[in-house]
């Protein structure tokens, strides 16, 4: 946030008193600075000895040099802050200009669904291609962060908009995020330090590229991501936060397109073929999933193209062709065809193996996710006799990890592909005390509360839009003893914590994790305790 600086008023002209005006016979006298007791001390006049005069002149020169050095240092610090402010503001101004210039363009591509529908998108497995709205609206570098300012390592930092904090080093971006969390969540209790990453680069294990023609002449096919607040593709060869395997595969797809006469899809003209490439890379395994998204169901030479891609990248375990012919901001359509492999990816987390289909939700940073899940299970305080509800469950990761310390786990997820993956993963891991339900989380828990059922512990990991007042009221109605809330949006988390507090819950712990380095996003896990059992 921009810090307010004190306004410097123009200097008033100093009034000279009669004592301050030297007399004719006193002009040769030198004056020392005020002493510690605030009194002026006069040195000997021109009739003093030469040694005393030299000593006085040396002292004056020494004091002058010291003052000049301080002034130079102060100006250098001020220059450093001003340069940092200018560097940060340039990126903000460019993105703000792009935002205002393309308001109509965003409206044209905006989904027509209601706000409640938008809140369910992650449960339905719909990945958005527009850049996420973050809590970082405009970042002003002040003296607080001046020591952390660096040259952004990404060459397209100012035009892309995906990483808002690359003007800081790792320590600086964590400090900035923590200050934002304090502002939003500090009123609920102590916010513990953010758990950072050892290597905060190439951490995204799910990424997608969009294909388009370049604007220059001659035109060439480019691959990249949408510029913030627009549908203009920014060419990206090596994204610093995406898995390097994914970066290499995207470049291979780009190189193969001309020889197979594959044309990038034009959203305005509704012509062309290849829209996106969605790539998932396993964290604990070597497998890679590639999803090619086409604008039409006709994919000429799809077998030969798949063979050529796998020859370049034998680490690819499955290739899927997804058809999305709608004019929408959703990456994936409803129709799929498996071109190679099983059609899903396997990865391990917290000692369990999970199946991941193209549309299923799975955390993009497994390294930090494992730390977060272990902390969430610790906060729950499982003793082996609890009935646990895992809401907004995705592919059932939290619920299955918790099942080893609970009596029974009920997993609720709206996305049918994710539920199918969860059932298969439970069977593969021999988990027998977990039950899966394909349903809206709010509707399901309201039904539980209405029929008198109870859950001792509730885990919830909602989308960025947060949970709902009806869900929170149902938790209170069931008299659930402990709630563990995993949030990817501090703003909606603060809103929901206030609702929980009004329903008689006390916030016991707040622990943030840096799941998305260099961006404005923070993942936070919170433990809540019912005050009146």
Coordinates of C-alpha atoms in Angstrom, one line a residue:
X1 CA 0.0 0.0 0.0
X2 CA 1.2 3.5 -0.7
X3 CA 2.5 5.1 2.5
X4 CA 1.6 8.7 3.2
X5 CA 4.5 11.0 3.5
X6 CA 4.5 14.2 5.6
X7 CA 4.0 17.3 3.6
X8 CA 7.1 19.5 3.6
X9 CA 6.0 23.1 4.0
X10 CA 8.2 25.8 2.3
X11 CA 10.9 27.1 4.5
X12 CA 10.1 30.4 6.1
X13 CA 12.7 33.1 5.8
X14 CA 14.7 33.2 9.0
X15 CA 14.5 36.5 10.8
X16 CA 17.9 37.8 11.8
X17 CA 18.1 39.3 15.3
X18 CA 20.4 42.1 16.2
X19 CA 22.7 39.6 18.0
X20 CA 22.9 37.3 15.0
X21 CA 24.3 40.2 12.7
X22 CA 28.0 40.4 13.2
X23 CA 29.5 43.8 13.8
X24 CA 32.3 45.1 11.7
X25 CA 35.1 44.2 14.2
X26 CA 33.7 40.7 14.8
X27 CA 33.4 39.5 11.1
X28 CA 36.8 37.7 11.4
X29 CA 35.6 35.6 14.3
X30 CA 34.8 31.9 13.6
X31 CA 31.8 30.2 15.2
X32 CA 31.7 26.6 16.4
X33 CA 28.5 24.6 16.3
X34 CA 26.4 24.5 19.4
X35 CA 27.8 22.5 22.2
X36 CA 25.9 19.7 24.0
X37 CA 24.4 22.2 26.5
X38 CA 23.1 24.3 23.7
X39 CA 25.3 27.3 24.4
X40 CA 27.4 29.0 21.7
X41 CA 31.1 28.9 22.2
X42 CA 33.3 31.6 20.6
X43 CA 36.8 30.9 19.5
X44 CA 39.7 33.2 19.6
X45 CA 39.8 36.1 17.1
X46 CA 42.4 36.9 14.5
X47 CA 44.9 38.0 17.3
X48 CA 44.9 34.3 18.6
X49 CA 48.0 32.1 17.9
X50 CA 48.3 30.5 14.5
X51 CA 48.2 27.0 16.0
X52 CA 44.8 27.7 17.5
X53 CA 43.6 29.0 14.2
X54 CA 44.8 26.0 12.3
X55 CA 43.1 23.7 14.9
X56 CA 39.9 25.6 14.5
X57 CA 40.0 25.4 10.7
X58 CA 40.7 21.7 10.8
X59 CA 37.8 21.1 13.2
X60 CA 35.5 23.1 10.9
X61 CA 36.6 21.2 7.9
X62 CA 36.1 17.9 9.7
X63 CA 32.6 18.8 10.8
X64 CA 31.8 20.0 7.2
X65 CA 33.0 16.7 5.7
X66 CA 31.0 14.7 8.2
X67 CA 27.8 16.7 7.4
X68 CA 28.4 16.3 3.7
X69 CA 28.9 12.6 4.1
X70 CA 25.6 12.3 5.9
X71 CA 23.9 14.4 3.3
X72 CA 25.3 12.3 0.5
X73 CA 24.2 9.1 2.3
X74 CA 20.7 10.5 2.9
X75 CA 20.4 11.5 -0.8
X76 CA 21.6 8.1 -1.9
X77 CA 18.9 6.4 0.3
X78 CA 16.3 8.8 -1.1
X79 CA 17.4 8.1 -4.6
X80 CA 17.3 4.3 -4.0
X81 CA 13.7 4.6 -2.8
X82 CA 12.7 6.9 -5.7
X83 CA 14.2 4.5 -8.2
X84 CA 12.5 1.6 -6.6
X85 CA 9.2 3.5 -6.6
X86 CA 9.7 4.3 -10.3
X87 CA 10.5 0.7 -11.2
X88 CA 7.5 -0.6 -9.3
X89 CA 5.1 2.1 -10.6
X90 CA 6.0 1.5 -14.2
X91 CA 4.7 -2.1 -14.0
X92 CA 1.6 -1.0 -12.1
X93 CA 0.9 1.9 -14.5
X94 CA 1.3 -0.4 -17.5
X95 CA -1.1 -2.9 -16.1
X96 CA -3.6 -0.2 -15.0
X97 CA -3.5 1.3 -18.5
X98 CA -4.1 -2.2 -20.0
X99 CA -6.9 -2.7 -17.6
X100 CA -8.7 0.6 -18.6
X101 CA -8.1 0.2 -22.3
X102 CA -9.5 -3.3 -22.5
X103 CA -12.5 -3.1 -20.2
X104 CA -14.8 -3.8 -23.1
X105 CA -12.7 -6.8 -24.1
X106 CA -13.0 -8.3 -20.6
X107 CA -16.7 -7.8 -20.6
X108 CA -17.0 -9.5 -24.0
X109 CA -15.3 -12.6 -22.6
X110 CA -16.9 -12.5 -19.2
X111 CA -19.1 -15.5 -18.3
X112 CA -22.8 -14.8 -18.0
X113 CA -23.2 -17.0 -14.9
X114 CA -24.5 -15.7 -11.6
X115 CA -22.1 -15.0 -8.7
X116 CA -23.2 -18.2 -7.0
X117 CA -22.3 -20.1 -10.2
X118 CA -18.9 -18.5 -10.3
X119 CA -18.2 -19.6 -6.7
X120 CA -18.7 -23.2 -7.8
X121 CA -16.4 -23.2 -10.7
X122 CA -13.5 -24.8 -9.0
X123 CA -15.8 -27.6 -7.7
X124 CA -16.9 -28.1 -11.3
X125 CA -13.3 -28.5 -12.4
X126 CA -13.3 -25.4 -14.7
X127 CA -9.9 -23.8 -15.0
X128 CA -10.0 -20.0 -15.9
X129 CA -7.5 -18.5 -18.3
X130 CA -7.9 -14.9 -17.1
X131 CA -5.3 -13.8 -14.6
X132 CA -6.5 -14.2 -11.0
X133 CA -7.6 -11.2 -9.0
X134 CA -5.2 -10.7 -6.1
X135 CA -5.1 -8.7 -3.0
X136 CA -2.2 -6.7 -4.5
X137 CA -4.0 -3.8 -6.2
X138 CA -1.0 -1.4 -6.5
X139 CA 2.3 -1.9 -4.8
X140 CA 4.2 1.2 -3.7
X141 CA 7.8 0.6 -2.7
X142 CA 8.6 2.6 0.4
X143 CA 11.6 2.8 2.7
X144 CA 10.3 -0.3 4.5
X145 CA 11.0 -2.4 1.4
X146 CA 13.8 -0.4 -0.3
X147 CA 16.5 -2.8 1.0
X148 CA 14.7 -5.8 -0.7
X149 CA 14.3 -4.3 -4.2
X150 CA 16.0 -6.2 -7.0
X151 CA 15.9 -6.2 -10.7
X152 CA 13.0 -8.6 -11.7
X153 CA 14.5 -11.8 -13.0
X154 CA 11.7 -12.3 -15.5
X155 CA 12.1 -10.3 -18.8
X156 CA 8.3 -10.0 -19.3
X157 CA 7.5 -9.1 -15.7
X158 CA 5.9 -5.7 -16.5
X159 CA 3.8 -7.0 -19.4
X160 CA 2.7 -10.4 -18.1
X161 CA 1.3 -9.4 -14.7
X162 CA 1.3 -12.9 -13.4
X163 CA 4.0 -12.4 -10.8
X164 CA 3.3 -9.1 -9.0
X165 CA 6.2 -9.2 -6.5
X166 CA 9.3 -9.9 -8.6
X167 CA 10.7 -6.4 -7.8
X168 CA 11.5 -7.8 -4.3
X169 CA 13.9 -10.6 -3.3
X170 CA 12.5 -13.7 -1.5
X171 CA 12.7 -12.1 1.9
X172 CA 11.1 -8.9 0.7
X173 CA 8.1 -10.6 -0.9
X174 CA 7.5 -12.7 2.2
X175 CA 7.7 -9.5 4.4
X176 CA 5.2 -7.8 2.1
X177 CA 2.7 -10.7 2.1
X178 CA 3.0 -11.0 5.9
X179 CA 2.1 -7.3 6.3
X180 CA -1.0 -7.8 4.1
X181 CA -2.0 -10.8 6.3
X182 CA -1.6 -8.8 9.5
X183 CA -3.9 -6.1 8.0
X184 CA -6.6 -8.6 7.1
X185 CA -6.3 -11.3 9.8
X186 CA -4.4 -9.7 12.7
X187 CA -7.7 -8.7 14.4
X188 CA -8.5 -12.4 14.9
X189 CA -5.3 -13.3 16.7
X190 CA -1.6 -13.9 16.2
X191 CA -0.6 -14.6 12.6
X192 CA 2.4 -16.9 12.7
X193 CA 5.4 -16.4 10.3
X194 CA 4.9 -17.5 6.7
X195 CA 6.3 -20.9 5.8
X196 CA 8.5 -20.1 2.7
X197 CA 10.1 -22.3 0.1
X198 CA 13.7 -23.4 -0.1
X199 CA 13.7 -22.9 -3.9
X200 CA 10.8 -20.5 -4.9
X201 CA 11.1 -21.1 -8.6
X202 CA 9.6 -23.6 -11.1
X203 CA 7.1 -24.8 -8.4
X204 CA 3.9 -24.9 -10.5
X205 CA 3.1 -28.5 -11.4
X206 CA 0.0 -27.5 -13.4
X207 CA 0.3 -24.9 -16.2
X208 CA -1.2 -24.1 -19.5
X209 CA -0.1 -22.2 -22.6
X210 CA -2.2 -20.4 -25.1
X211 CA -1.3 -20.3 -28.8
X212 CA -1.7 -17.4 -31.1
X213 CA -0.1 -15.5 -34.0
X214 CA 2.5 -12.8 -33.3
X215 CA 1.5 -9.2 -34.1
X216 CA 4.6 -8.5 -36.2
X217 CA 5.4 -9.3 -39.8
X218 CA 6.0 -11.9 -40.9
X219 CA 3.5 -13.5 -38.6
X220 CA 4.6 -16.5 -36.6
X221 CA 3.0 -18.9 -34.1
X222 CA 3.7 -18.0 -30.5
X223 CA 2.9 -19.7 -27.1
X224 CA 2.5 -17.9 -23.9
X225 CA 0.0 -16.6 -21.3
X226 CA -2.6 -13.9 -21.4
X227 CA -1.6 -10.5 -20.4
X228 CA -3.2 -9.3 -17.2
X229 CA -6.8 -8.1 -17.8
X230 CA -6.8 -9.0 -21.4
X231 CA -6.9 -11.8 -24.0
X232 CA -3.6 -10.7 -25.6
X233 CA -1.0 -13.5 -25.6
X234 CA 2.4 -12.6 -24.1
X235 CA 5.1 -14.8 -25.6
X236 CA 6.8 -17.0 -22.9
X237 CA 9.7 -19.3 -23.5
X238 CA 10.7 -20.1 -20.0
X239 CA 8.3 -19.1 -17.2
X240 CA 10.3 -19.0 -14.0
X241 CA 7.4 -20.3 -11.8
X242 CA 6.3 -23.2 -14.1
X243 CA 7.8 -26.7 -14.0
X244 CA 10.8 -26.8 -16.4
X245 CA 9.4 -30.0 -18.0
X246 CA 6.2 -28.2 -18.9
X247 CA 8.2 -25.3 -20.4
X248 CA 10.1 -27.7 -22.6
X249 CA 7.0 -29.6 -23.7
X250 CA 5.2 -26.3 -24.7
X251 CA 8.2 -25.3 -26.8
X252 CA 8.2 -28.7 -28.5
X253 CA 4.4 -28.4 -29.3
X254 CA 5.1 -25.0 -30.8
X255 CA 7.9 -26.4 -32.9
X256 CA 5.8 -29.2 -34.2
X257 CA 2.7 -27.1 -35.2
X258 CA 4.0 -25.8 -38.6
X259 CA 5.0 -29.2 -39.9
X260 CA 1.6 -30.6 -39.0
X261 CA -0.2 -27.5 -40.4
X262 CA -1.8 -26.8 -37.1
X263 CA -3.2 -23.2 -36.9
X264 CA -3.7 -21.4 -33.5
X265 CA -7.3 -20.6 -32.6
X266 CA -8.5 -17.1 -33.1
X267 CA -11.2 -16.3 -30.5
X268 CA -12.5 -13.2 -32.3
X269 CA -12.8 -14.8 -35.8
X270 CA -13.7 -18.2 -34.2
X271 CA -11.3 -19.9 -36.6
X272 CA -8.3 -22.1 -36.2
X273 CA -7.6 -25.2 -34.2
X274 CA -5.2 -25.4 -31.2
X275 CA -6.3 -23.2 -28.3
X276 CA -4.4 -24.3 -25.3
X277 CA -2.0 -27.0 -23.9
X278 CA -2.7 -27.9 -20.3
X279 CA 0.2 -29.8 -18.7
X280 CA 0.3 -31.5 -15.3
X281 CA 3.7 -32.8 -14.0
X282 CA 3.9 -35.2 -11.1
X283 CA 5.9 -34.1 -8.0
X284 CA 7.0 -37.5 -6.5
X285 CA 6.9 -39.4 -9.8
X286 CA 8.3 -38.8 -13.3
X287 CA 5.0 -38.7 -15.1
X288 CA 3.6 -35.9 -17.2
X289 CA 0.1 -35.4 -18.6
X290 CA -0.5 -33.3 -21.7
X291 CA -4.0 -32.0 -22.6
X292 CA -4.3 -30.5 -26.1
X293 CA -7.4 -28.2 -26.3
X294 CA -8.8 -27.8 -29.7
X295 CA -11.5 -25.5 -31.0
X296 CA -13.1 -28.2 -33.1
X297 CA -13.4 -32.0 -32.9
X298 CA -11.4 -32.5 -36.1
X299 CA -7.7 -33.2 -35.3
X300 CA -5.9 -34.2 -38.5
X301 CA -2.9 -36.6 -38.0
X302 CA -3.5 -36.7 -34.3
X303 CA -1.8 -40.1 -33.9
X304 CA 1.3 -39.0 -35.8
X305 CA 1.5 -35.7 -33.8
X306 CA 1.2 -37.6 -30.5
X307 CA 3.9 -40.0 -31.6
X308 CA 6.2 -37.2 -32.5
X309 CA 5.6 -35.4 -29.2
X310 CA 6.3 -38.5 -27.1
X311 CA 9.4 -39.2 -29.1
X312 CA 10.8 -35.9 -28.0
X313 CA 9.5 -36.3 -24.4
X314 CA 9.3 -40.0 -23.3
X315 CA 8.4 -38.7 -19.8
X316 CA 4.9 -38.1 -21.0
X317 CA 2.6 -40.8 -19.7
X318 CA -0.7 -39.7 -21.2
X319 CA -2.0 -37.4 -23.9
X320 CA -5.6 -36.2 -24.0
X321 CA -7.5 -34.3 -26.7
X322 CA -10.1 -31.9 -25.2
X323 CA -12.7 -30.2 -27.4
X324 CA -13.7 -26.7 -26.4
X325 CA -15.6 -25.0 -29.3
X326 CA -17.4 -22.5 -27.0
X327 CA -16.5 -18.8 -26.8
X328 CA -15.6 -18.9 -23.2
X329 CA -12.8 -18.1 -20.7
X330 CA -12.8 -21.7 -19.5
X331 CA -9.8 -23.7 -20.7
X332 CA -11.4 -27.1 -20.9
X333 CA -14.5 -28.2 -22.7
X334 CA -16.7 -31.2 -21.8
X335 CA -15.6 -33.6 -24.5
X336 CA -12.4 -35.6 -24.2
X337 CA -10.5 -38.3 -26.1
X338 CA -7.5 -40.2 -24.8
X339 CA -4.8 -40.3 -27.5
X340 CA -2.2 -42.0 -25.4
X341 CA -1.8 -43.7 -22.0
X342 CA -4.4 -44.1 -19.2
X343 CA -6.0 -40.6 -19.4
X344 CA -4.9 -39.7 -15.8
X345 CA -1.8 -38.9 -13.9
X346 CA -0.6 -40.4 -10.6
X347 CA 1.3 -38.5 -7.9
X348 CA 2.1 -39.1 -4.2
X349 CA 1.4 -36.8 -1.3
X350 CA 1.8 -37.4 2.5
X351 CA 2.6 -41.1 1.8
X352 CA -0.5 -41.7 -0.4
X353 CA -0.9 -42.1 -4.1
X354 CA -3.6 -40.1 -5.9
X355 CA -5.1 -40.3 -9.4
X356 CA -5.5 -36.9 -11.2
X357 CA -7.7 -36.4 -14.2
X358 CA -7.6 -33.3 -16.4
X359 CA -10.5 -31.5 -14.7
X360 CA -9.9 -32.5 -11.1
X361 CA -8.6 -30.0 -8.6
X362 CA -5.1 -30.8 -7.2
X363 CA -2.8 -28.2 -5.6
X364 CA -0.3 -26.7 -8.0
X365 CA 2.6 -26.7 -5.5
X366 CA 2.8 -30.2 -4.0
X367 CA 6.0 -29.4 -2.0
X368 CA 4.2 -26.8 0.0
X369 CA 0.9 -28.6 0.0
X370 CA 2.5 -31.5 1.9
X371 CA 3.7 -29.1 4.6
X372 CA 0.3 -27.4 4.8
X373 CA -1.7 -30.7 5.0
X374 CA 0.5 -32.1 7.8
X375 CA -0.1 -28.8 9.7
X376 CA -3.8 -29.0 9.1
X377 CA -4.0 -32.6 10.4
X378 CA -2.0 -31.5 13.4
X379 CA -4.4 -28.7 14.1
X380 CA -7.4 -31.1 13.9
X381 CA -6.0 -33.0 17.0
X382 CA -7.3 -36.4 15.8
X383 CA -7.5 -39.1 18.4
X384 CA -9.0 -41.9 16.4
X385 CA -12.6 -41.6 17.5
X386 CA -13.8 -38.6 15.5
X387 CA -16.3 -38.3 12.6
X388 CA -14.7 -36.0 10.1
X389 CA -16.3 -34.0 7.2
X390 CA -14.0 -33.0 4.3
X391 CA -15.8 -30.3 2.4
X392 CA -14.8 -29.0 -1.1
X393 CA -12.7 -32.1 -1.1
X394 CA -11.4 -32.2 -4.7
X395 CA -9.8 -35.6 -5.3
X396 CA -10.1 -36.3 -1.5
X397 CA -6.5 -35.5 -0.5
X398 CA -7.1 -34.0 2.9
X399 CA -9.8 -36.5 3.8
X400 CA -7.6 -39.6 2.9
X401 CA -4.6 -38.2 4.8
X402 CA -6.9 -37.6 7.8
X403 CA -8.5 -41.1 7.6
X404 CA -5.5 -42.7 9.2
X405 CA -6.3 -40.9 12.5
X406 CA -10.1 -40.7 12.4
X407 CA -12.9 -43.1 13.0
X408 CA -14.8 -42.1 9.8
X409 CA -14.4 -39.5 7.0
X410 CA -17.2 -38.1 4.8
X411 CA -15.8 -36.5 1.6
X412 CA -18.0 -34.0 -0.3
X413 CA -17.2 -32.7 -3.8
X414 CA -19.3 -31.4 -6.7
X415 CA -17.0 -32.3 -9.6
X416 CA -17.9 -35.8 -10.7
X417 CA -14.4 -36.4 -12.3
X418 CA -12.7 -35.5 -9.0
X419 CA -15.1 -37.9 -7.1
X420 CA -14.3 -40.7 -9.5
X421 CA -10.6 -40.1 -9.0
X422 CA -11.0 -40.0 -5.2
X423 CA -12.9 -43.4 -5.1
X424 CA -10.1 -45.0 -7.2
X425 CA -7.4 -43.5 -5.1
X426 CA -9.0 -44.7 -1.9
X427 CA -9.2 -48.2 -3.4
X428 CA -5.5 -48.0 -4.4
X429 CA -4.5 -46.9 -0.9
X430 CA -6.7 -49.4 0.8
X431 CA -8.6 -46.7 2.7
X432 CA -11.9 -48.2 3.9
X433 CA -13.2 -45.7 6.4
X434 CA -13.9 -42.9 3.9
X435 CA -17.2 -42.3 2.0
X436 CA -17.5 -40.0 -1.0
X437 CA -20.5 -37.9 -2.0
X438 CA -20.9 -35.9 -5.2
X439 CA -22.8 -32.9 -4.0
X440 CA -22.7 -29.1 -3.4
X441 CA -20.9 -28.7 0.0
X442 CA -23.4 -26.1 1.4
X443 CA -26.4 -28.2 0.4
X444 CA -24.9 -31.4 1.8
X445 CA -24.0 -29.9 5.2
X446 CA -27.4 -28.2 5.5
X447 CA -29.1 -31.5 5.0
X448 CA -26.8 -33.1 7.6
X449 CA -27.7 -30.4 10.1
X450 CA -31.4 -30.7 9.3
X451 CA -31.5 -34.4 9.9
X452 CA -29.6 -34.2 13.2
X453 CA -26.3 -35.7 12.0
X454 CA -23.0 -34.5 13.5
X455 CA -19.4 -34.1 12.5
X456 CA -16.8 -33.7 15.2
X457 CA -14.3 -32.0 12.9
X458 CA -14.8 -30.2 9.6
X459 CA -12.1 -29.6 7.1
X460 CA -12.9 -27.0 4.4
X461 CA -10.8 -25.9 1.5
X462 CA -13.2 -23.7 -0.6
X463 CA -12.4 -21.9 -3.9
X464 CA -11.2 -18.2 -3.8
X465 CA -14.7 -17.0 -3.4
X466 CA -14.7 -18.6 0.1
X467 CA -17.4 -20.6 1.8
X468 CA -21.1 -19.4 2.3
X469 CA -23.0 -18.1 5.4
X470 CA -25.3 -21.1 5.1
X471 CA -22.4 -23.5 5.3
X472 CA -21.0 -21.8 8.4
X473 CA -24.4 -21.7 10.1
X474 CA -24.9 -25.4 9.4
X475 CA -21.5 -26.1 11.1
X476 CA -22.6 -24.2 14.2
X477 CA -26.0 -26.0 14.2
X478 CA -24.2 -29.4 14.2
X479 CA -22.2 -28.1 17.2
X480 CA -19.0 -29.2 15.4
X481 CA -16.2 -29.0 18.0
X482 CA -13.2 -28.1 15.7
X483 CA -12.9 -26.5 12.3
X484 CA -9.8 -26.5 10.1
X485 CA -10.1 -23.9 7.4
X486 CA -7.7 -24.0 4.4
X487 CA -7.9 -20.7 2.4
X488 CA -6.2 -19.4 -0.8
X489 CA -7.7 -15.9 -0.4
X490 CA -7.1 -13.9 2.8
X491 CA -9.9 -11.4 2.0
X492 CA -12.6 -14.0 1.8
X493 CA -11.0 -15.9 4.8
X494 CA -11.3 -12.7 6.9
X495 CA -15.0 -12.4 5.9
X496 CA -15.7 -16.1 6.8
X497 CA -13.8 -16.0 10.1
X498 CA -15.9 -13.1 11.2
X499 CA -19.0 -15.2 10.5
X500 CA -17.6 -18.2 12.4
X501 CA -16.8 -15.9 15.3
X502 CA -20.4 -14.6 15.4
X503 CA -21.5 -18.2 15.6
X504 CA -19.5 -18.9 18.7
X505 CA -16.1 -20.1 17.4
X506 CA -12.8 -18.9 18.6
X507 CA -9.8 -18.6 16.3
X508 CA -7.0 -20.5 17.9
X509 CA -4.2 -20.6 15.3
X510 CA -3.4 -18.8 12.0
X511 CA -0.6 -20.3 10.0
X512 CA 0.2 -19.0 6.4
X513 CA 2.2 -20.9 3.7
X514 CA 3.8 -19.4 0.6
X515 CA 2.2 -21.6 -2.0
X516 CA 2.6 -19.1 -4.8
X517 CA 6.0 -17.3 -4.6
X518 CA 6.3 -14.0 -6.5
X519 CA 2.5 -13.6 -6.7
X520 CA 0.2 -11.8 -4.4
X521 CA -1.5 -15.1 -3.3
X522 CA -1.0 -16.7 0.2
X523 CA -2.4 -20.0 1.4
X524 CA -3.5 -20.0 5.1
X525 CA -4.6 -22.7 7.4
X526 CA -6.7 -21.7 10.5
X527 CA -7.9 -23.7 13.5
X528 CA -11.2 -22.8 15.1
X529 CA -12.6 -24.1 18.3
X530 CA -16.3 -24.0 19.5
X531 CA -16.4 -22.0 22.7
X532 CA -19.7 -23.4 24.1
X533 CA -19.8 -27.2 23.5

